[in-house]
Short mmCIF file of C-alpha atoms in Angstrom, two decimals:
data_model
loop_
_atom_site.label_atom_id
_atom_site.label_comp_id
_atom_site.label_asym_id
_atom_site.label_seq_id
_atom_site.Cartn_x
_atom_site.Cartn_y
_atom_site.Cartn_z
CA MET A 139 48.56 -6.76 -46.21
CA GLN A 140 48.88 -3.13 -45.14
CA LEU A 141 45.80 -1.92 -43.30
CA ASP A 142 45.14 1.72 -44.06
CA LEU A 143 43.48 3.97 -41.49
CA THR A 144 44.36 7.22 -43.24
CA GLY A 145 41.81 9.88 -42.38
CA ARG A 146 40.46 8.00 -39.36
CA ARG A 147 40.48 9.74 -35.99
CA ALA A 148 41.08 7.58 -32.92
CA LEU A 149 40.82 8.12 -29.18
CA VAL A 150 42.71 5.65 -26.96
CA THR A 151 42.17 5.71 -23.20
CA GLY A 152 45.04 4.64 -20.99
CA GLY A 153 47.24 5.38 -23.98
CA GLY A 154 50.36 6.55 -22.19
CA ALA A 155 51.85 3.14 -21.46
CA GLY A 156 51.61 -0.61 -22.00
CA ILE A 157 48.84 -2.00 -24.17
CA GLY A 158 47.24 1.41 -24.71
CA ALA A 159 50.45 2.94 -26.00
CA ALA A 160 51.00 0.00 -28.35
CA ILE A 161 47.48 0.40 -29.72
CA ALA A 162 47.84 4.16 -30.20
CA ARG A 163 51.21 3.69 -31.90
CA THR A 164 49.89 0.95 -34.19
CA LEU A 165 46.80 2.90 -35.25
CA GLY A 166 48.97 5.94 -35.90
CA ALA A 167 51.44 3.90 -37.95
CA ALA A 168 48.49 2.74 -40.07
CA GLY A 169 47.55 6.34 -40.81
CA ALA A 170 45.13 7.37 -38.07
CA ASP A 171 45.25 10.64 -36.17
CA VAL A 172 45.26 9.83 -32.46
CA ALA A 173 44.19 11.38 -29.17
CA VAL A 174 46.16 9.71 -26.36
CA LEU A 175 44.34 9.92 -23.03
CA TYR A 176 46.44 9.50 -19.91
CA TYR A 177 46.06 9.60 -16.14
CA THR A 178 48.58 10.71 -13.50
CA ASP A 179 51.85 8.79 -13.89
CA SER A 180 51.67 8.16 -17.66
CA GLN A 181 51.87 11.78 -18.83
CA GLU A 182 55.48 11.53 -19.97
CA GLY A 183 54.79 8.38 -21.99
CA ALA A 184 51.75 9.97 -23.61
CA GLU A 185 53.65 13.10 -24.60
CA GLU A 186 56.55 11.08 -26.02
CA LEU A 187 54.12 8.98 -28.05
CA VAL A 188 52.42 12.08 -29.42
CA ALA A 189 55.79 13.47 -30.47
CA GLU A 190 56.55 10.16 -32.20
CA LEU A 191 53.26 10.16 -34.09
CA THR A 192 53.70 13.78 -35.08
CA THR A 193 57.00 12.95 -36.76
CA LEU A 194 55.06 10.43 -38.88
CA GLY A 195 52.86 13.27 -40.10
CA ARG A 196 49.89 12.37 -37.92
CA LYS A 197 47.76 14.79 -35.98
CA ALA A 198 48.17 13.71 -32.36
CA VAL A 199 47.35 15.11 -28.94
CA ALA A 200 47.89 14.00 -25.34
CA LEU A 201 45.01 14.74 -22.99
CA PHE A 202 44.71 14.24 -19.23
CA ALA A 203 41.42 12.91 -17.92
CA ASP A 204 39.93 11.34 -14.82
CA LEU A 205 37.57 9.04 -16.68
CA MET A 206 35.83 7.92 -13.50
CA ASP A 207 34.29 11.40 -13.41
CA PRO A 208 31.53 11.44 -16.05
CA ASP A 209 31.84 15.20 -16.60
CA SER A 210 35.60 14.89 -17.11
CA ALA A 211 35.07 12.00 -19.52
CA THR A 212 32.63 14.03 -21.57
CA SER A 213 34.91 17.06 -21.62
CA VAL A 214 37.96 15.13 -22.77
CA VAL A 215 36.02 13.33 -25.53
CA ASP A 216 34.84 16.70 -26.79
CA ALA A 217 38.40 18.06 -26.58
CA ALA A 218 39.73 15.10 -28.55
CA ALA A 219 37.07 15.52 -31.22
CA GLU A 220 37.86 19.21 -31.50
CA ALA A 221 41.60 18.55 -31.79
CA LEU A 222 41.19 15.84 -34.44
CA GLY A 223 38.19 17.22 -36.29
CA GLY A 224 35.86 14.43 -35.15
CA LEU A 225 36.14 10.82 -33.96
CA ASP A 226 35.82 7.51 -35.79
CA ILE A 227 37.47 5.09 -33.35
CA ILE A 228 37.17 4.73 -29.58
CA VAL A 229 39.49 2.30 -27.79
CA ASN A 230 38.46 1.93 -24.14
CA ASN A 231 41.72 0.52 -22.86
CA ALA A 232 41.82 2.19 -19.42
CA GLY A 233 41.54 -0.33 -16.59
CA HIS A 234 43.23 -1.62 -13.46
CA MET A 235 43.02 -4.40 -10.93
CA VAL A 236 43.60 -1.83 -8.15
CA GLY A 237 44.69 -4.60 -5.78
CA ARG A 238 44.08 -8.22 -4.86
CA ALA A 239 41.40 -8.83 -2.23
CA THR A 240 39.20 -11.76 -1.32
CA ILE A 241 35.47 -11.22 -0.90
CA ALA A 242 35.84 -11.68 2.86
CA GLU A 243 38.34 -8.84 3.19
CA MET A 244 37.10 -6.62 0.36
CA THR A 245 35.80 -3.17 1.22
CA ASN A 246 32.87 -1.51 -0.49
CA GLU A 247 35.26 1.17 -1.71
CA HIS A 248 37.56 -1.39 -3.34
CA TRP A 249 34.66 -3.09 -5.14
CA SER A 250 33.28 0.20 -6.40
CA ARG A 251 36.64 1.46 -7.60
CA VAL A 252 37.42 -1.71 -9.55
CA MET A 253 34.00 -1.57 -11.20
CA ASP A 254 34.36 2.11 -12.00
CA VAL A 255 37.87 2.04 -13.45
CA ASN A 256 37.18 -0.98 -15.67
CA ASN A 257 33.54 -0.57 -16.64
CA SER A 258 32.15 2.87 -15.83
CA THR A 259 35.00 4.61 -17.63
CA ALA A 260 34.15 2.76 -20.85
CA PHE A 261 30.48 3.64 -20.45
CA TYR A 262 31.17 7.34 -19.86
CA VAL A 263 33.61 7.65 -22.76
CA THR A 264 31.49 5.72 -25.24
CA ARG A 265 28.33 7.59 -24.31
CA ALA A 266 30.10 10.91 -24.84
CA ALA A 267 31.52 9.74 -28.17
CA ILE A 268 28.27 8.50 -29.74
CA PRO A 269 27.38 11.83 -31.39
CA TYR A 270 30.74 11.77 -33.18
CA LEU A 271 30.71 8.06 -34.04
CA THR A 272 27.28 8.24 -35.63
CA GLN A 273 28.56 10.95 -37.95
CA SER A 274 31.40 8.69 -39.09
CA SER A 275 31.24 6.33 -42.03
CA ALA A 276 33.41 3.85 -40.11
CA GLY A 277 32.50 4.16 -36.42
CA ARG A 278 34.32 1.67 -34.23
CA VAL A 279 34.28 1.00 -30.48
CA ILE A 280 36.69 -1.40 -28.78
CA LEU A 281 36.28 -2.41 -25.14
CA MET A 282 38.88 -4.17 -23.02
CA SER A 283 37.79 -7.34 -21.27
CA SER A 284 40.16 -10.03 -20.00
CA LEU A 285 40.75 -13.75 -19.70
CA ALA A 286 39.75 -13.19 -16.07
CA ALA A 287 36.17 -12.62 -17.24
CA GLU A 288 36.14 -16.23 -18.46
CA ASN A 289 38.11 -18.09 -15.79
CA GLY A 290 37.63 -15.88 -12.71
CA GLY A 291 41.23 -14.69 -12.63
CA GLY A 292 43.89 -15.45 -10.05
CA PRO A 293 43.65 -15.27 -6.25
CA GLY A 294 42.04 -12.09 -4.97
CA SER A 295 40.82 -10.88 -8.35
CA VAL A 296 37.10 -11.59 -8.10
CA ALA A 297 36.19 -7.90 -8.39
CA TYR A 298 38.40 -7.54 -11.46
CA ALA A 299 36.95 -10.68 -13.05
CA ALA A 300 33.43 -9.46 -12.40
CA ALA A 301 34.20 -6.03 -13.84
CA LYS A 302 35.71 -7.50 -16.99
CA ALA A 303 32.71 -9.82 -17.37
CA ALA A 304 30.49 -6.76 -17.16
CA VAL A 305 32.49 -5.26 -20.03
CA VAL A 306 31.39 -8.21 -22.18
CA GLY A 307 27.74 -7.44 -21.43
CA LEU A 308 28.34 -3.78 -22.19
CA CYS A 309 29.94 -4.75 -25.49
CA ARG A 310 27.05 -6.90 -26.65
CA GLY A 311 24.37 -4.47 -25.54
CA LEU A 312 26.11 -1.54 -27.23
CA ALA A 313 26.68 -3.58 -30.38
CA LYS A 314 22.93 -4.11 -30.73
CA GLU A 315 22.11 -0.53 -29.84
CA LEU A 316 24.58 1.07 -32.25
CA ALA A 317 24.32 -1.36 -35.18
CA GLY A 318 21.57 0.69 -36.77
CA GLU A 319 23.95 3.64 -36.84
CA GLY A 320 26.63 1.62 -38.62
CA VAL A 321 28.90 1.61 -35.56
CA THR A 322 30.57 -1.68 -34.61
CA VAL A 323 31.38 -2.58 -31.01
CA ASN A 324 33.76 -5.37 -30.05
CA ALA A 325 35.86 -6.39 -27.06
CA MET A 326 39.33 -7.84 -26.70
CA ALA A 327 40.16 -10.32 -23.94
CA PRO A 328 43.92 -10.55 -23.42
CA GLY A 329 45.39 -13.42 -21.46
CA PHE A 330 48.89 -13.24 -19.99
CA ILE A 331 50.58 -10.24 -21.58
CA GLY A 332 54.16 -10.05 -20.35
CA ALA A 333 56.40 -7.07 -19.62
CA THR A 334 53.55 -4.88 -18.43
CA SER A 335 53.17 -2.95 -15.20
CA PHE A 336 50.00 -4.94 -14.51
CA HIS A 337 51.76 -8.26 -14.00
CA ASN A 338 54.94 -6.69 -12.65
CA THR A 339 52.75 -5.19 -9.92
CA PHE A 340 50.23 -7.95 -9.22
CA THR A 341 51.85 -11.24 -10.28
CA ALA A 342 54.95 -12.68 -8.60
CA PRO A 343 57.81 -13.69 -10.95
CA GLU A 344 57.49 -17.38 -10.11
CA VAL A 345 53.76 -17.26 -10.84
CA GLN A 346 54.43 -15.56 -14.17
CA GLU A 347 56.84 -18.35 -15.10
CA SER A 348 54.25 -20.98 -14.18
CA ILE A 349 51.58 -19.29 -16.30
CA ILE A 350 53.85 -19.04 -19.32
CA ALA A 351 54.78 -22.72 -19.01
CA GLY A 352 51.10 -23.60 -19.33
CA ILE A 353 50.45 -21.54 -22.47
CA PRO A 354 50.18 -23.83 -25.53
CA LEU A 355 52.11 -21.36 -27.71
CA LYS A 356 54.87 -21.44 -25.06
CA ARG A 357 55.36 -17.70 -24.71
CA ALA A 358 53.84 -14.71 -23.02
CA GLY A 359 51.72 -12.43 -25.11
CA THR A 360 53.06 -9.01 -26.05
CA VAL A 361 51.41 -5.62 -26.16
CA GLN A 362 51.84 -5.75 -29.93
CA ASP A 363 49.79 -8.95 -30.08
CA VAL A 364 46.88 -6.99 -28.59
CA ALA A 365 47.51 -3.93 -30.75
CA ASN A 366 47.40 -6.07 -33.89
CA VAL A 367 43.89 -7.25 -33.04
CA ALA A 368 42.84 -3.65 -32.35
CA LEU A 369 44.15 -2.69 -35.78
CA PHE A 370 42.06 -5.41 -37.41
CA LEU A 371 38.91 -4.44 -35.52
CA THR A 372 39.26 -0.78 -36.49
CA SER A 373 39.99 -1.54 -40.14
CA ASP A 374 37.63 -2.07 -43.05
CA LEU A 375 38.35 -5.80 -42.83
CA ALA A 376 36.21 -5.93 -39.68
CA SER A 377 33.28 -3.89 -40.98
CA TYR A 378 30.94 -6.89 -40.55
CA VAL A 379 32.25 -7.90 -37.11
CA THR A 380 30.32 -6.62 -34.11
CA GLY A 381 29.32 -7.81 -30.64
CA GLN A 382 32.31 -10.16 -30.51
CA VAL A 383 34.91 -10.87 -27.83
CA ILE A 384 38.31 -11.69 -29.33
CA ASP A 385 40.52 -13.86 -27.14
CA ILE A 386 44.24 -13.09 -27.23
CA ASN A 387 45.76 -15.71 -24.97
CA GLY A 388 47.99 -18.09 -26.92
CA GLY A 389 45.59 -20.97 -26.38
CA LEU A 390 45.61 -20.68 -22.59
CA ASN A 391 41.81 -20.79 -22.58
CA PHE A 392 39.24 -21.82 -25.16
CA ARG A 393 35.57 -20.83 -25.22
#
């Protein structure tokens, strides 16, 4: 079945690389116009993706934003809406572990940054987008949680696990709050997604091999696996799905 997003206008944070780029590309391939938000080192990837989407006939724009600054988040959401003629879909993909640290060695600054980059950014962006989403006939919000929210994550990732668990609470609260406006809010919780800068940075190769060996489907997840779920959640097929957390982990963990 071909899912058609023609006429929909999507904003994807952290869209210049990895999972975010796969989501932006997939939504664009399904017909959506896309604003690709990037930060620092992903500018080139964002601009290349916009060029790719433009060749498909989509309206696309790459926008820099420091989403941990609420004023910057509001400004870039407004800029995206102006460029695309409104917004129907918000994908809050931006996030980062920042670094591994145990509670005993963790600084206040580390804790705050992990919370901000994974949770506050989604709050700022979604809050700024609500006036546009409520004008849409198919408003959709996707938040990015993680398997770590369910199992606590690996060594030194307690702040990340806590932040991603907070995303789940944000998802469910927003789903209730926005349901009356016809806007759905859901979260995705990826497990081990291979070939990403996240695991290449924070997970040693031998640990990656051990994790994959324990996955019932016997392979690492791909960025496209996550993008496919995002496509479903933003499509008309998911119009009655809200407040849910969709696990994407190959059977590594069951609720």
